Coordinates of N, CA and C in Angstrom, one line a residue:
M121 N -67.3 187.6 -107.2 CA -67.3 186.4 -108.1 C -66.7 185.3 -107.3
S122 N -67.4 184.1 -107.4 CA -66.9 182.9 -106.7 C -65.8 182.3 -107.5
E123 N -65.1 181.4 -106.9 CA -63.9 180.7 -107.6 C -64.4 179.9 -108.8
G124 N -65.7 179.4 -108.8 CA -66.3 178.7 -109.8 C -66.5 179.5 -111.1
E125 N -66.6 180.8 -110.9 CA -66.8 181.8 -112.1 C -65.5 182.3 -112.7
V126 N -64.4 181.9 -112.1 CA -63.2 182.5 -112.6 C -62.6 181.4 -113.6
F127 N -62.2 181.9 -114.8 CA -61.7 181.1 -115.8 C -60.4 180.5 -115.4
H128 N -60.3 179.1 -115.5 CA -59.1 178.4 -115.1 C -58.8 177.2 -115.9
E129 N -57.8 177.3 -116.8 CA -57.4 176.0 -117.6 C -56.4 175.2 -116.7
K130 N -56.6 173.9 -116.8 CA -55.8 173.0 -116.1 C -54.7 172.5 -116.9
Q131 N -53.6 172.0 -116.3 CA -52.4 171.6 -117.0 C -52.7 170.4 -117.9
R132 N -52.2 170.4 -119.0 CA -52.2 169.4 -120.0 C -50.8 169.4 -120.8
L133 N -50.2 168.2 -120.9 CA -48.9 168.0 -121.6 C -47.9 169.1 -120.9
E134 N -47.2 169.8 -121.9 CA -46.3 170.8 -121.4 C -46.8 172.2 -121.9
L135 N -48.1 172.4 -121.8 CA -48.7 173.6 -122.3 C -49.0 174.7 -121.3
C136 N -48.1 174.7 -120.3 CA -48.3 175.7 -119.2 C -48.3 177.2 -119.8
A137 N -47.6 177.4 -120.8 CA -47.4 178.8 -121.3 C -48.8 179.2 -121.9
I138 N -49.5 178.2 -122.7 CA -50.8 178.5 -123.2 C -51.8 178.7 -122.1
H139 N -51.8 177.8 -121.1 CA -52.7 178.0 -120.0 C -52.5 179.3 -119.3
A140 N -51.2 179.7 -119.1 CA -51.0 181.0 -118.4 C -51.6 182.1 -119.2
L141 N -51.4 182.1 -120.5 CA -51.9 183.1 -121.4 C -53.4 183.2 -121.2
N142 N -54.1 182.0 -121.4 CA -55.6 182.0 -121.4 C -56.1 182.3 -120.0
N143 N -55.4 181.9 -119.0 CA -55.8 182.2 -117.6 C -55.7 183.7 -117.3
V144 N -54.6 184.3 -117.8 CA -54.5 185.8 -117.5 C -55.5 186.6 -118.4
L145 N -55.9 186.1 -119.6 CA -56.8 186.7 -120.4 C -58.3 186.4 -120.0
Q146 N -58.5 185.3 -119.2 CA -59.8 185.0 -118.7 C -60.7 184.4 -119.8
E147 N -60.0 183.8 -120.8 CA -60.8 183.2 -121.8 C -59.8 182.3 -122.7
Q148 N -60.4 181.3 -123.3 CA -59.5 180.5 -124.2 C -59.3 181.2 -125.5
V149 N -58.2 181.7 -125.7 CA -57.8 182.4 -126.9 C -56.8 181.6 -127.6
F150 N -55.8 181.0 -127.0 CA -54.7 180.3 -127.6 C -54.8 178.9 -127.4
T151 N -54.4 178.1 -128.4 CA -54.3 176.7 -128.3 C -52.9 176.2 -128.8
K152 N -52.7 175.0 -128.6 CA -51.4 174.3 -129.1 C -51.1 174.7 -130.5
E153 N -52.2 174.7 -131.3 CA -52.0 175.0 -132.8 C -51.6 176.4 -133.0
T154 N -52.3 177.4 -132.3 CA -51.8 178.8 -132.4 C -50.5 179.1 -131.9
A155 N -50.1 178.4 -130.8 CA -48.8 178.6 -130.3 C -47.7 177.9 -131.3
D156 N -48.0 176.8 -131.9 CA -47.2 176.2 -132.9 C -47.0 177.1 -134.1
D157 N -48.1 177.7 -134.5 CA -48.0 178.7 -135.6 C -47.1 179.9 -135.3
I158 N -47.2 180.4 -134.0 CA -46.3 181.4 -133.6 C -44.8 181.0 -133.6
C159 N -44.6 179.8 -133.1 CA -43.2 179.2 -133.2 C -42.7 179.2 -134.7
K160 N -43.5 178.8 -135.6 CA -43.1 178.7 -137.0 C -42.8 180.1 -137.5
R161 N -43.6 181.1 -137.2 CA -43.3 182.5 -137.6 C -42.0 183.0 -137.0
L162 N -41.7 182.6 -135.7 CA -40.6 183.1 -135.0 C -39.2 182.5 -135.6
A163 N -39.4 181.2 -136.1 CA -38.2 180.5 -136.7 C -38.6 179.7 -137.9
P164 N -38.9 180.4 -139.0 CA -39.5 179.7 -140.1 C -38.5 178.8 -140.9
Q165 N -37.2 179.0 -140.7 CA -36.2 178.1 -141.4 C -35.8 177.0 -140.6
C166 N -36.2 176.8 -139.3 CA -35.6 175.9 -138.4 C -36.5 174.5 -138.6
V167 N -35.7 173.4 -138.7 CA -36.3 172.2 -138.7 C -36.8 171.8 -137.3
V168 N -35.8 172.0 -136.3 CA -36.1 171.8 -134.9 C -36.3 173.2 -134.3
N169 N -37.6 173.5 -133.9 CA -37.9 174.9 -133.5 C -37.4 175.1 -132.1
P170 N -36.6 176.2 -132.0 CA -36.0 176.5 -130.7 C -37.0 177.0 -129.6
H171 N -38.2 177.3 -130.1 CA -39.2 178.0 -129.1 C -40.2 177.0 -128.5
R172 N -40.0 175.8 -128.7 CA -40.9 174.7 -128.2 C -40.1 173.4 -128.0
S173 N -40.8 172.5 -127.3 CA -40.2 171.1 -127.2 C -40.0 170.4 -128.4
M174 N -39.0 169.7 -128.7 CA -38.7 168.9 -129.9 C -39.8 167.8 -130.0
L175 N -40.3 167.4 -128.8 CA -41.3 166.3 -128.9 C -42.7 166.8 -129.3
G176 N -42.9 168.1 -129.4 CA -44.2 168.6 -129.9 C -45.2 168.6 -128.7
T177 N -44.8 168.6 -127.5 CA -45.7 168.6 -126.4 C -45.9 169.9 -125.7
G178 N -45.3 171.0 -126.3 CA -45.4 172.3 -125.7 C -44.1 172.9 -125.2
N179 N -44.0 173.2 -124.0 CA -42.9 173.9 -123.4 C -42.3 175.0 -124.1
Y180 N -43.3 176.0 -124.3 CA -43.1 177.2 -125.2 C -42.2 178.1 -124.4
D181 N -41.4 179.0 -125.0 CA -40.5 179.9 -124.4 C -41.2 181.3 -124.3
I182 N -40.4 182.2 -123.7 CA -41.0 183.6 -123.5 C -41.3 184.3 -124.9
N183 N -40.6 184.0 -125.9 CA -40.8 184.7 -127.2 C -42.2 184.3 -127.7
V184 N -42.7 183.1 -127.4 CA -44.1 182.7 -127.9 C -45.1 183.5 -127.0
I185 N -44.8 183.6 -125.7 CA -45.8 184.3 -124.9 C -45.8 185.8 -125.3
M186 N -44.7 186.4 -125.5 CA -44.6 187.8 -126.0 C -45.4 188.0 -127.3
A187 N -45.1 187.2 -128.3 CA -45.7 187.3 -129.6 C -47.3 187.1 -129.4
A188 N -47.6 186.2 -128.6 CA -49.2 185.9 -128.4 C -49.8 187.1 -127.8
L189 N -49.2 187.8 -126.8 CA -49.7 188.9 -126.1 C -49.8 190.1 -127.2
Q190 N -48.8 190.3 -128.0 CA -48.7 191.3 -129.0 C -49.9 191.1 -130.0
S191 N -50.3 189.9 -130.3 CA -51.4 189.6 -131.2 C -52.7 190.2 -130.6
R192 N -52.7 190.4 -129.2 CA -53.9 190.9 -128.6 C -53.7 192.3 -128.2
E193 N -52.8 193.1 -128.8 CA -52.6 194.4 -128.5 C -52.1 194.6 -127.0
L194 N -51.4 193.6 -126.5 CA -50.8 193.6 -125.1 C -49.3 193.5 -125.2
A195 N -48.7 193.7 -124.1 CA -47.3 193.6 -124.0 C -46.9 192.9 -122.7
A196 N -45.7 192.4 -122.7 CA -45.1 191.7 -121.6 C -43.9 192.6 -121.1
V197 N -44.0 193.0 -119.9 CA -42.9 193.8 -119.3 C -42.1 192.9 -118.4
W198 N -40.9 192.6 -118.7 CA -40.1 191.8 -117.7 C -39.8 192.6 -116.4
W199 N -40.2 192.0 -115.3 CA -40.0 192.6 -114.1 C -38.6 192.6 -113.6
D200 N -38.0 193.8 -113.2 CA -36.6 193.8 -112.7 C -36.7 193.6 -111.2
K201 N -36.2 192.4 -110.8 CA -36.4 191.9 -109.3 C -35.5 192.8 -108.4
R202 N -34.7 193.7 -108.9 CA -34.0 194.7 -108.0 C -35.1 195.7 -107.5
R203 N -36.2 195.8 -108.0 CA -37.2 196.7 -107.5 C -38.0 195.8 -106.5
T204 N -38.7 196.6 -105.6 CA -39.7 195.9 -104.7 C -41.1 195.9 -105.4
V205 N -41.9 195.0 -105.1 CA -43.2 195.0 -105.7 C -44.0 196.1 -105.2
Q206 N -43.6 196.8 -104.2 CA -44.2 198.1 -103.8 C -44.2 199.2 -104.8
S207 N -43.3 199.1 -105.8 CA -43.1 200.2 -106.8 C -44.1 199.8 -108.0
L208 N -44.8 198.8 -107.9 CA -45.8 198.5 -109.0 C -47.0 199.2 -108.9
C209 N -47.4 199.8 -110.0 CA -48.7 200.5 -110.1 C -49.7 199.4 -110.6
V210 N -50.2 198.6 -109.6 CA -51.0 197.3 -110.1 C -52.3 197.6 -110.8
D211 N -52.9 198.8 -110.6 CA -54.1 199.1 -111.4 C -53.8 199.3 -112.9
K212 N -52.6 199.3 -113.3 CA -52.2 199.4 -114.7 C -51.8 198.1 -115.3
V213 N -51.8 197.1 -114.4 CA -51.4 195.8 -114.9 C -52.5 194.9 -115.0
Q214 N -52.7 194.3 -116.2 CA -53.9 193.4 -116.5 C -53.7 192.0 -115.8
G215 N -52.5 191.6 -115.7 CA -52.2 190.3 -115.0 C -50.7 190.1 -115.0
F216 N -50.3 189.0 -114.3 CA -49.0 188.6 -114.1 C -48.7 187.2 -114.6
I217 N -47.7 186.9 -115.4 CA -47.2 185.6 -115.7 C -46.0 185.4 -115.0
L218 N -45.9 184.4 -114.2 CA -44.7 184.0 -113.4 C -44.0 182.8 -114.0
N219 N -42.7 182.7 -114.1 CA -42.0 181.5 -114.5 C -41.2 181.1 -113.2
V220 N -41.6 179.9 -112.7 CA -41.1 179.3 -111.5 C -40.6 177.9 -111.7
P221 N -39.7 177.4 -110.8 CA -39.3 176.1 -110.9 C -40.4 175.2 -110.4
S222 N -40.5 174.0 -111.0 CA -41.7 173.1 -110.7 C -41.1 171.7 -110.7
R223 N -41.6 170.9 -109.8 CA -41.2 169.5 -109.7 C -41.9 168.7 -110.8
V224 N -41.2 167.7 -111.3 CA -41.7 166.9 -112.4 C -42.3 165.6 -111.7
S225 N -43.5 165.2 -112.1 CA -44.1 164.0 -111.5 C -44.7 163.2 -112.6
L226 N -44.6 161.9 -112.4 CA -45.3 160.9 -113.3 C -46.3 160.2 -112.5
G227 N -47.6 160.7 -112.7 CA -48.7 160.2 -111.9 C -48.5 160.6 -110.5
I228 N -48.5 159.7 -109.5 CA -48.3 160.1 -108.1 C -46.9 160.1 -107.7
V229 N -45.9 159.8 -108.5 CA -44.5 159.7 -108.3 C -43.8 161.0 -108.6
S230 N -43.2 161.7 -107.6 CA -42.5 162.9 -107.9 C -41.1 162.6 -108.1
L231 N -40.6 163.1 -109.3 CA -39.1 162.9 -109.6 C -38.3 163.9 -109.0
P232 N -37.0 163.7 -108.8 CA -36.0 164.7 -108.2 C -35.5 165.6 -109.3
V233 N -36.4 166.0 -110.2 CA -36.0 166.9 -111.2 C -37.0 168.2 -111.2
K234 N -36.4 169.3 -111.5 CA -37.2 170.5 -111.6 C -37.1 171.1 -113.0
R235 N -38.2 171.5 -113.5 CA -38.3 172.2 -114.8 C -39.0 173.6 -114.6
R236 N -39.1 174.4 -115.6 CA -39.6 175.7 -115.5 C -41.1 175.5 -115.8
H237 N -41.9 176.4 -115.2 CA -43.3 176.4 -115.3 C -43.9 177.8 -115.3
W238 N -44.8 178.0 -116.2 CA -45.5 179.4 -116.4 C -46.8 179.3 -115.7
L239 N -47.1 180.3 -114.9 CA -48.4 180.4 -114.2 C -48.9 181.9 -114.3
A240 N -50.3 182.0 -114.1 CA -50.8 183.3 -114.2 C -51.4 183.7 -112.9
V241 N -51.5 185.1 -112.7 CA -52.1 185.7 -111.6 C -52.9 186.9 -112.1
R242 N -54.1 187.1 -111.6 CA -54.8 188.3 -112.1 C -56.0 188.6 -111.2
Q243 N -56.5 189.8 -111.3 CA -57.6 190.2 -110.6 C -58.9 189.9 -111.3
V244 N -59.9 189.4 -110.5 CA -61.2 189.1 -111.1 C -62.2 189.6 -110.0
N245 N -63.0 190.6 -110.4 CA -63.9 191.3 -109.5 C -63.4 191.6 -108.1
G246 N -62.3 192.4 -108.2 CA -61.8 192.9 -106.9 C -60.9 192.0 -106.1
H247 N -60.7 190.7 -106.5 CA -59.8 189.7 -105.8 C -58.8 189.2 -106.7
Y248 N -57.6 189.1 -106.2 CA -56.5 188.5 -107.0 C -56.5 186.9 -106.9
Y249 N -56.2 186.3 -107.9 CA -56.3 184.8 -108.0 C -54.9 184.2 -108.5
N250 N -54.5 183.2 -107.8 CA -53.4 182.4 -108.4 C -54.1 181.4 -109.4
L251 N -53.7 181.5 -110.6 CA -54.4 180.7 -111.7 C -53.5 179.6 -112.3
D252 N -52.6 179.1 -111.4 CA -51.6 178.1 -111.8 C -52.5 176.9 -112.4
S253 N -52.0 176.5 -113.6 CA -52.8 175.4 -114.2 C -52.6 174.0 -113.5
K254 N -51.5 174.0 -112.6 CA -51.4 172.7 -111.8 C -52.3 172.7 -110.7
L255 N -52.9 173.7 -110.3 CA -53.9 173.7 -109.1 C -55.2 173.1 -109.7
K256 N -55.9 172.5 -108.7 CA -57.2 171.9 -109.0 C -58.3 173.0 -109.4
S257 N -58.1 174.2 -108.8 CA -59.0 175.3 -109.0 C -58.3 176.6 -108.6
P258 N -58.8 177.8 -109.0 CA -58.1 179.0 -108.7 C -58.1 179.1 -107.2
V259 N -57.0 179.8 -106.8 CA -56.8 180.1 -105.4 C -56.9 181.6 -105.1
C260 N -57.8 182.1 -104.3 CA -57.9 183.4 -104.1 C -56.7 184.0 -103.2
I261 N -56.0 184.9 -103.8 CA -54.9 185.5 -103.0 C -55.4 186.5 -102.1
G262 N -56.4 187.4 -102.5 CA -57.0 188.4 -101.7 C -56.9 189.8 -102.4
N263 N -56.7 190.8 -101.6 CA -56.6 192.2 -102.1 C -55.2 192.5 -102.6
E264 N -55.1 193.8 -102.9 CA -53.8 194.3 -103.4 C -52.6 194.1 -102.5
A265 N -52.8 194.3 -101.2 CA -51.7 194.1 -100.2 C -51.3 192.6 -100.1
D266 N -52.4 191.7 -100.2 CA -52.1 190.3 -100.2 C -51.4 189.9 -101.5
L267 N -51.8 190.5 -102.7 CA -51.0 190.3 -103.9 C -49.6 190.5 -103.8
R268 N -49.2 191.8 -103.2 CA -47.8 192.1 -103.2 C -47.1 191.2 -102.2
T269 N -47.7 190.8 -101.1 CA -47.0 189.8 -100.3 C -46.8 188.5 -101.1
F270 N -47.8 188.0 -101.8 CA -47.7 186.8 -102.7 C -46.5 186.9 -103.6
L271 N -46.5 188.0 -104.4 CA -45.5 188.2 -105.4 C -44.1 188.3 -104.8
S272 N -44.0 189.0 -103.7 CA -42.7 189.1 -102.9 C -42.2 187.7 -102.6
E273 N -43.1 186.9 -102.1 CA -42.6 185.5 -101.6 C -42.3 184.7 -102.8
V274 N -43.0 184.7 -104.0 CA -42.7 184.0 -105.1 C -41.4 184.4 -105.7
L275 N -41.2 185.7 -105.7 CA -40.0 186.2 -106.3 C -38.8 186.1 -105.5
S276 N -39.0 185.8 -104.2 CA -37.8 185.9 -103.3 C -36.6 184.9 -103.6
P277 N -36.9 183.8 -104.1 CA -35.9 182.9 -104.6 C -35.4 183.5 -106.0
D278 N -34.0 183.5 -106.2 CA -33.5 184.1 -107.4 C -33.9 183.4 -108.7
V279 N -34.6 182.2 -108.6 CA -35.0 181.4 -109.7 C -36.3 181.7 -110.3
A280 N -37.1 182.6 -109.7 CA -38.5 182.9 -110.2 C -38.3 184.2 -111.0
E281 N -39.2 184.3 -112.1 CA -39.2 185.5 -112.9 C -40.7 186.0 -113.0
M282 N -40.9 187.2 -113.3 CA -42.3 187.8 -113.5 C -42.3 188.7 -114.7
L283 N -43.4 188.5 -115.4 CA -43.8 189.3 -116.6 C -45.1 190.1 -116.2
L284 N -45.1 191.3 -116.5 CA -46.3 192.1 -116.2 C -47.1 192.2 -117.6
V285 N -48.3 191.8 -117.6 CA -49.2 191.8 -118.8 C -49.9 193.1 -118.7
V286 N -49.6 194.0 -119.8 CA -50.1 195.4 -119.8 C -50.5 195.8 -121.2
R287 N -51.3 196.8 -121.2 CA -51.7 197.4 -122.6 C -50.4 198.0 -123.2
R288 N -50.4 198.1 -124.5 CA -49.2 198.7 -125.2 C -48.9 200.0 -124.7
D289 N -49.9 201.0 -124.5 CA -49.6 202.3 -124.1 C -49.0 202.3 -122.6
V290 N -49.4 201.4 -121.8 CA -48.8 201.3 -120.5 C -47.4 200.9 -120.6
E291 N -47.1 200.0 -121.5 CA -45.6 199.6 -121.7 C -44.8 200.8 -122.2
E292 N -45.4 201.5 -123.3 CA -44.7 202.5 -123.9 C -44.4 203.7 -122.9
Y293 N -45.3 204.1 -122.1 CA -45.1 205.2 -121.1 C -44.6 204.7 -119.7
G294 N -44.5 203.5 -119.5 CA -43.9 203.0 -118.2 C -44.8 203.2 -117.2
T295 N -46.2 203.4 -117.3 CA -47.1 203.7 -116.2 C -47.4 202.5 -115.4
W296 N -46.8 201.4 -115.6 CA -46.9 200.2 -114.7 C -46.1 200.4 -113.4
L297 N -45.2 201.4 -113.4 CA -44.3 201.8 -112.4 C -44.9 202.9 -111.7
N298 N -44.9 203.0 -110.3 CA -45.4 204.2 -109.6 C -44.7 205.4 -110.2
S299 N -45.5 206.5 -110.3 CA -45.0 207.7 -110.9 C -43.7 208.3 -110.4
D300 N -43.6 208.2 -109.0 CA -42.4 208.8 -108.5 C -41.1 208.0 -108.7
L301 N -41.3 206.9 -109.3 CA -40.1 206.0 -109.6 C -39.7 205.9 -111.1
R302 N -40.6 206.5 -112.0 CA -40.4 206.6 -113.4 C -39.3 207.6 -113.7
K303 N -38.5 207.2 -114.7 CA -37.3 208.0 -115.1 C -37.8 209.0 -116.2

């Protein structure tokens, strides 16, 4: 599959969580409205919802991502960075959602401020792609070995986090981890 055939939503407002979800699912499933509805369900009594930006521009938290995945019969497994990515059973993982620091810019001006940013990585027709919504187009990472190198590099700073997007049964039985490492 060429990069032109890979589904890739581009960054808008502070909607990177929605873009990461749709990019990892390879279709537009979630919108700002559906994410806002999830926020309301998570905190129905709150005037100022703690799961999104007060300005209404997005900036959704992990709870929204997890609830969105659950609505699709999927689960998010928080990756324990004490493990090496070699212990991943990648064929059981549908995709990866990473939370990384990202520079803030206004137009062409980059500000000396960093915020958190959600991005997706997944396999499409045998190749893994970086589907970061801030990229102009998907970037082919390569094969499984290339994916492991990419993930190791992204996770090497202590400030990055990773979620594994898996089916619920994979989460329940822990089969996302190589069998010799499961407890």
